XYZ file of C-alpha atoms in Angstrom:
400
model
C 25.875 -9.000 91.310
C 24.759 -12.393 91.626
C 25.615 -14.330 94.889
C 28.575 -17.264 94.083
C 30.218 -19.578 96.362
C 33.753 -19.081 97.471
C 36.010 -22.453 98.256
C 38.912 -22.244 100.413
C 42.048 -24.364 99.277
C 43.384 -27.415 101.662
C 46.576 -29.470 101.380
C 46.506 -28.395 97.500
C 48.530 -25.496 98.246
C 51.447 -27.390 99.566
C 51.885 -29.688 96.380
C 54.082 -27.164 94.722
C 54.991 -27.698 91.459
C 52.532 -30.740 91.216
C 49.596 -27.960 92.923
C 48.111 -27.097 89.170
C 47.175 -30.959 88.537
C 45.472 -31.061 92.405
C 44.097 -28.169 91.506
C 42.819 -28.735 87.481
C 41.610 -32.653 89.094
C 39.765 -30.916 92.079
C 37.830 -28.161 90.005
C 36.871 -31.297 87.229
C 35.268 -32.711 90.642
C 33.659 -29.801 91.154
C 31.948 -29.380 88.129
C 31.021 -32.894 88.111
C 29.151 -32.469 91.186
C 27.457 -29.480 90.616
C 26.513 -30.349 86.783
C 22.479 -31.258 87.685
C 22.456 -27.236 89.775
C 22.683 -25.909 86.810
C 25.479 -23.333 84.416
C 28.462 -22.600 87.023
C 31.696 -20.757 86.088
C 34.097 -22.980 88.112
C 38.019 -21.358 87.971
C 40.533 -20.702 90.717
C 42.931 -18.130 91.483
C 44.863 -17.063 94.620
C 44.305 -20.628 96.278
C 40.193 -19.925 96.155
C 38.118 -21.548 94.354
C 35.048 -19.529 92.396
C 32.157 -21.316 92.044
C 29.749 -18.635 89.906
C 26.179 -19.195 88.144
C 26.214 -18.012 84.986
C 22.107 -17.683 84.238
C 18.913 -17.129 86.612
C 17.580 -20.268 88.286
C 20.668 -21.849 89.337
C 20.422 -24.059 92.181
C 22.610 -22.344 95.169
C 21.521 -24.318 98.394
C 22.469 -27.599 95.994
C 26.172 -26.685 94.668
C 26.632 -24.847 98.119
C 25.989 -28.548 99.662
C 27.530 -30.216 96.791
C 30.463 -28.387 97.531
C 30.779 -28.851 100.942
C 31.478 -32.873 100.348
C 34.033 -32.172 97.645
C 37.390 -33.563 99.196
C 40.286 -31.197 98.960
C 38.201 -28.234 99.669
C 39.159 -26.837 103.523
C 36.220 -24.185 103.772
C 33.281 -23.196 102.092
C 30.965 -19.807 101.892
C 28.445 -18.120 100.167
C 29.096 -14.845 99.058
C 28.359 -11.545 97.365
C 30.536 -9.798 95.015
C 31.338 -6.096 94.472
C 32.845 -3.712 93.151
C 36.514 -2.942 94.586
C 35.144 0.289 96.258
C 35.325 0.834 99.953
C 31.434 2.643 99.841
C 30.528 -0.273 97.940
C 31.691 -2.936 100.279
C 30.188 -0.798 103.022
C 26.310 -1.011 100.764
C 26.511 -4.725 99.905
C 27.811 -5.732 103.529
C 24.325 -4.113 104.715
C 22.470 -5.464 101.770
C 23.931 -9.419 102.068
C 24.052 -9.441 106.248
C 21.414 -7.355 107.334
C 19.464 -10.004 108.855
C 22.188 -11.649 110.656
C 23.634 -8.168 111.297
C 20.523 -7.413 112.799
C 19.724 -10.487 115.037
C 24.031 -10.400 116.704
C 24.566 -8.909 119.984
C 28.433 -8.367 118.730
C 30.340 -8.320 115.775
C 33.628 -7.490 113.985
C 34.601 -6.857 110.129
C 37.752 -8.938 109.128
C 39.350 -8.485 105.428
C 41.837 -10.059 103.419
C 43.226 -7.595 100.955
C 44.778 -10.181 98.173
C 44.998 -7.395 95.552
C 47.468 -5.167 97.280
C 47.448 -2.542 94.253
C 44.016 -1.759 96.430
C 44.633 1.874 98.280
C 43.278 0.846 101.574
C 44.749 -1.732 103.553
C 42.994 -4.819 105.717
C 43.479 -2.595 108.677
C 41.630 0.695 107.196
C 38.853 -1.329 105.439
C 38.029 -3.304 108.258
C 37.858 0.144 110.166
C 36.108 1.989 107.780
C 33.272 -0.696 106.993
C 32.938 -1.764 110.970
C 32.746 1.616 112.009
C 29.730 2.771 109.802
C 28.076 -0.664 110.097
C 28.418 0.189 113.870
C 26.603 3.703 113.479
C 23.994 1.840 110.704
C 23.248 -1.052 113.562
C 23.691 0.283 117.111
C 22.754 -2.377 119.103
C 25.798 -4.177 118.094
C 28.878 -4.321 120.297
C 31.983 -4.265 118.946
C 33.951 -7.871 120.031
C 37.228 -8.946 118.248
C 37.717 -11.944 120.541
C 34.776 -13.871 120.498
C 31.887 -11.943 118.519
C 28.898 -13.097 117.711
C 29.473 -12.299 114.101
C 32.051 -12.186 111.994
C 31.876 -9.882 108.130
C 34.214 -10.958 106.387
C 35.807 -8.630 103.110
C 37.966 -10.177 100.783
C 39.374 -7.670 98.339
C 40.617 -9.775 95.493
C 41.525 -9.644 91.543
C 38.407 -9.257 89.958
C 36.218 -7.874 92.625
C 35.385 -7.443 96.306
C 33.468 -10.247 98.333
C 31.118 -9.857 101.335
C 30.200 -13.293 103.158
C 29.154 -14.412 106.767
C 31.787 -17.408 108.546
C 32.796 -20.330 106.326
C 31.756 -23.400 106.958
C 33.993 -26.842 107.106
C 34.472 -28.220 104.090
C 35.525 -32.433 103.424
C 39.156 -31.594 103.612
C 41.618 -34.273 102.098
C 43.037 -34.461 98.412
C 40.502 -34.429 95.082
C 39.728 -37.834 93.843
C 41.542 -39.295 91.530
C 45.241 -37.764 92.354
C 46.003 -41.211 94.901
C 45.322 -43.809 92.747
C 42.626 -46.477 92.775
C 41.922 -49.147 95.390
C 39.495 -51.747 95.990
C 37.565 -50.982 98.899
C 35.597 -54.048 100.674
C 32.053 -53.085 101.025
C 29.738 -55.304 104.360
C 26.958 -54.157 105.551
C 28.213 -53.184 108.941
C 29.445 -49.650 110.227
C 33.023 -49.536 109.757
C 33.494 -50.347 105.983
C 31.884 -47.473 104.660
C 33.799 -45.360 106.918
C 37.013 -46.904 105.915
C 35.790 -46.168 102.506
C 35.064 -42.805 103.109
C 38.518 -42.170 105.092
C 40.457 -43.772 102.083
C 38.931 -41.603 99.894
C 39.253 -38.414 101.648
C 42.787 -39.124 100.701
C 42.388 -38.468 96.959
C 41.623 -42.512 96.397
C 39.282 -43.402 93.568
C 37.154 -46.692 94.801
C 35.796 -49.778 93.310
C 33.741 -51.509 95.901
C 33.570 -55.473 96.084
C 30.635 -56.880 98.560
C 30.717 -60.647 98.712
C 26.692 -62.061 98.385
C 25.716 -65.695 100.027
C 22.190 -66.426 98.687
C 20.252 -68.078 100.323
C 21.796 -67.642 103.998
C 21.786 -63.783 102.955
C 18.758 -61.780 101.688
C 17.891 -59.597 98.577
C 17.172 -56.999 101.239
C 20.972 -57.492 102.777
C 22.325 -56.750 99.339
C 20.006 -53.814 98.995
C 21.250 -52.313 102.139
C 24.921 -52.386 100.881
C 23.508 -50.531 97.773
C 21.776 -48.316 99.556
C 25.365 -47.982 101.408
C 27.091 -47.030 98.252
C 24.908 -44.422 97.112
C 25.250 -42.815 100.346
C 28.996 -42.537 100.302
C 28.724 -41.370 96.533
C 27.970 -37.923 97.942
C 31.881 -38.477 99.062
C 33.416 -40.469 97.074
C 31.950 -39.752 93.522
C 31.852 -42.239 91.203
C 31.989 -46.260 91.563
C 31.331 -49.922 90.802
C 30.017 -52.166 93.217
C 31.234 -56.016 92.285
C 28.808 -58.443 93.843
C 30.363 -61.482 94.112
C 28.333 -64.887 94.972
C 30.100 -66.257 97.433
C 27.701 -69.411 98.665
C 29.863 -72.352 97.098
C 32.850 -70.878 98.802
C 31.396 -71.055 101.894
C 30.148 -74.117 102.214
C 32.983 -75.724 100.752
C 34.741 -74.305 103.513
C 32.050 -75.964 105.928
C 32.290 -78.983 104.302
C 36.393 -79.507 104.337
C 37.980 -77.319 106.980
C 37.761 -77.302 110.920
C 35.184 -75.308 112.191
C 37.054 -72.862 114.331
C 38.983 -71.791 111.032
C 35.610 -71.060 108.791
C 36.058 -67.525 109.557
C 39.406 -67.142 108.434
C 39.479 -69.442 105.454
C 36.747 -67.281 104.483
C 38.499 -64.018 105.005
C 41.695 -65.352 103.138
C 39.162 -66.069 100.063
C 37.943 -62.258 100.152
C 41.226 -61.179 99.936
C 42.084 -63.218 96.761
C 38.909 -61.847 95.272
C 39.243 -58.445 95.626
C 43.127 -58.541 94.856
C 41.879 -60.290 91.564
C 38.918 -57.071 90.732
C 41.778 -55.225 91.386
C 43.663 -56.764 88.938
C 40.902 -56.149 86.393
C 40.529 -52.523 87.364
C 43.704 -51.488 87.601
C 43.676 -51.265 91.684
C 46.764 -50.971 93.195
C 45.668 -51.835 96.966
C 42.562 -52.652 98.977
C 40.763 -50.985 101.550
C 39.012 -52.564 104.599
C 37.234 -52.154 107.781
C 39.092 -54.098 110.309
C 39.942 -52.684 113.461
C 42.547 -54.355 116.006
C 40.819 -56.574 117.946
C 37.470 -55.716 117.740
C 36.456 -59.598 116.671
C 38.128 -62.715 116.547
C 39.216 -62.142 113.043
C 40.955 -59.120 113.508
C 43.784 -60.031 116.056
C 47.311 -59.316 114.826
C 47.927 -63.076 113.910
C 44.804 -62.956 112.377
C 45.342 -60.190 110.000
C 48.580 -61.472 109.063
C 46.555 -64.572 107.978
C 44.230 -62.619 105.736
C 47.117 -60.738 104.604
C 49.444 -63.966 103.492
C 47.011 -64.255 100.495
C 47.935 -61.000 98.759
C 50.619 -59.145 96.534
C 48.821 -56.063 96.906
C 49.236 -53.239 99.932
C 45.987 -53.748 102.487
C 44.621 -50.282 103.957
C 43.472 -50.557 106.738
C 41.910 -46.933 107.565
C 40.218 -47.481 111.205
C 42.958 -50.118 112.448
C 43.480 -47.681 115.296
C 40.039 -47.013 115.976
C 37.336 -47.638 118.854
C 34.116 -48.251 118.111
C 32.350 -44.729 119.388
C 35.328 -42.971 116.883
C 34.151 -45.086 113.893
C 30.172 -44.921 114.761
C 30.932 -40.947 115.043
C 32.084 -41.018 111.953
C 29.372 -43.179 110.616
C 26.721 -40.692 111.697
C 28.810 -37.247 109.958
C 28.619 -39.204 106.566
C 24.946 -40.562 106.916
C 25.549 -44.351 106.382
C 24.688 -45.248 110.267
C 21.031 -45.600 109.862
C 21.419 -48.056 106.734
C 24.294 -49.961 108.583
C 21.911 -51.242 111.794
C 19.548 -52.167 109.815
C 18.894 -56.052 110.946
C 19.943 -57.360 108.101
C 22.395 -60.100 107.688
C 25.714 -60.512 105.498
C 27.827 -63.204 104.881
C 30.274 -63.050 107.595
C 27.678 -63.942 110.023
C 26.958 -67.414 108.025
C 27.972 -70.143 109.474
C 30.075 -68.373 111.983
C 32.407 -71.018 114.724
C 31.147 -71.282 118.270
C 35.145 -70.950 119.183
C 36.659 -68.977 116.438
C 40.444 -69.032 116.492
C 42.021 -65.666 117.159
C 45.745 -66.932 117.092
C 46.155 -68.766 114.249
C 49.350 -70.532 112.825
C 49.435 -69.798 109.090
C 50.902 -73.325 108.229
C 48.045 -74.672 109.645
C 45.647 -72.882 108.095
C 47.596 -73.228 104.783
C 47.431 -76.962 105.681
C 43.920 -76.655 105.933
C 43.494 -75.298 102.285
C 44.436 -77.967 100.890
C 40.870 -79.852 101.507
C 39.631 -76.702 98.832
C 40.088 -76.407 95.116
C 40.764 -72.851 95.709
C 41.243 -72.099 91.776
C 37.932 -73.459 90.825
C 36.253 -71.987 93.433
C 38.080 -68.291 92.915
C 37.250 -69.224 88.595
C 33.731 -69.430 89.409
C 33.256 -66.785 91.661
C 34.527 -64.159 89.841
C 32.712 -65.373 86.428
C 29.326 -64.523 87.962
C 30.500 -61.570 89.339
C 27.429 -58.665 89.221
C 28.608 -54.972 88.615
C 26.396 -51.918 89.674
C 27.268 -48.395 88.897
C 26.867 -46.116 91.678
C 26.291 -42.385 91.368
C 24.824 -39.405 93.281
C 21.021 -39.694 92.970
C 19.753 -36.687 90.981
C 16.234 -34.823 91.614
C 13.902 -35.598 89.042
C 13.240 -32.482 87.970
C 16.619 -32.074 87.002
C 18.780 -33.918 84.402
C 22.529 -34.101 84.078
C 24.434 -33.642 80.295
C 26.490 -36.282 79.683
């Protein structure tokens, strides 16, 4: 039998009577993902997913990794099936492991007997199999602490399975079962992680990244890009709204006091990406601000940005330090692209003195020097949208 991948269920399996829509949403992800390894039987049963090729050729080490960034899936593992016969488990557990049978010091043989109409139970197969794998390979030890390797059996409906330890898999809730936000894209290092964190809890994402040519560069746009696709892997699916934000800006440089630039600015953001939420049918936005890390981010500060909106603000590394969110940065593989020395437009024309306890009256006071409407009309009616998607190998193609 051919060698299919075996996904281990997450929260999904406390949703109760909701659990068949987790489940139906998180195996449409699946398939989505997969699509360009090629023909894959994707069905679940007993809280385990099946993830099968159904022709030669298939792609394994790409719907294995695939996999493996799916959110809602707890653990992931390739494995061989068999037929429900203890001699049989025995043959394929020495034909699937025997290199990494052969290259332990100590092992153990663990099973999970879901079909109980079976005849053996977890107990006697584990016995039977790790006692003739023991006489097969006699340099193993036999550990059932901490051994070096672990065979695991699971005996289920339609066959017998023989795999090596699972590996993590993105945890969470499928995409698309919380809703939609609007996540705000910079091209620093805590953005795409909030991005990422908000979707690991089943959160579709448009992204908004706010563009200031000429103080910013083509290549600082291209880096947030570049940014996207790399949390596609993740998050699946999205739009990136550029929005020129230049005028804005220097209006603000032009009319307000300088240690409020930053945030006047930041109360503009939040209007624009409450109003592409509006458009997409967003019901909250997403950003990167942790508590005091900058000026802008004190508590009177955020309840500043905040006074501008109608919609909840998520907030996903609030509680964060720095070392958390750059540890995170580096497990999803946006770090590199977010140092690169590239600029973005909350570095332009940045205060000397930047207020960090502001008095919203005043800063509402301050406003008033701005034809906010105009500027928020124009904004968003050259606003540029990109469709981001997992990059595909040439060689392969994906059916629409």
């Amino acid at each position: 039998m051919n060698e299919i991948v075996l996904l281990k269920l997450g929260e999904v399996v406390l949703k109760g009577l909701n659990r068949r829509s987790f489940e139906d949403k998180l195996m449409a992800n699946i398939r989505r993902r997969i699509q360009h390894c090629g023909a894959f039987s994707v069905c679940s049963k007993q809280s385990t997913i099946y993830v099968e090729p159904q022709e030669d050729g298939c792609d394994m080490d790409g719907a294995y990794a695939a996999c493996r960034q799916v959110f809602g899936v707890i653990a992931v593992t390739r494995a061989r099936p068999c037929a429900k016969d203890k001699d049989a488990i025995l043959n394929c557990a020495k034909a699937y492991l025997d290199g990494e049978l052969r290259a332990a010091k100590s092992f153990k043989v663990e099973t999970k007997r879901a079909d109980k109409l079976f005849p053996m139970t977890s107990m006697e197969i584990s016995q039977y199999v790790g006692g003739l794998l023991h006489e097969a390979y006699p340099h193993l030890q036999v550990d059932v602490h901490t051994p070096e390797l672990c065979v695991h059996v699971e005996v289920r409906e339609k066959a017998a399975y023989v795999h090596g330890p699972s590996q993590p898999g993105a945890g969470g809730l499928p995409i698309g079962m919380g809703g939609t936000a609007v996540s705000l894209l910079s091209g620093g290092i805590d953005s795409p992680v909030s991005s990422y964190m908000i979707a690991k809890r089943g959160v579709r994402l448009e992204l908004v990244h706010f563009f200031s040519p000429p103080y910013t560069s083509p290549q600082a746009k291209e880096k947030v890009v570049r940014l996207a696709r790399e949390l596609a892997p993740w998050c699946g699916r999205m739009t990136l709204h550029v929005i020129p934000f230049t005028e804005i800006q220097e209006e603000i440089r032009r009319a307000c006091p300088e240690d409020h630039f930053t945030l006047i600015m930041r109360r503009f953001m939040m209007r624009l990406a409450e109003a592409v939420a509006r458009r997409t049918g967003a019901k909250s936005l997403v950003t990167g601000e942790c508590l005091g890390q900058v000026a802008s981010q004190t508590m009177d500060a955020l309840t500043v940005s905040d006074d501008v909106c109608t919609l909840p603000v998520l907030r996903p590394v609030i509680g964060m330090d720095k070392e958390e969110i750059v540890r995170y940065s580096r497990k999803i593989g946006t770090f590199d692209t977010s140092i690169l020395p590239y600029e973005d437009c909350c570095t332009v024309f940045t205060p000397r003195h930047p207020k960090t306890h502001p008095v919203l009256e005043e800063v509402r006071e301050y406003e008033k020097a701005l034809d906010v409407a105009g500027l928020m009309e124009r904004a968003l009616a050259n606003v540029e949208r990109i469709k981001i998607a997992m990059e595909i190998p040439e060689t392969q193609s994906v059916s629409e």
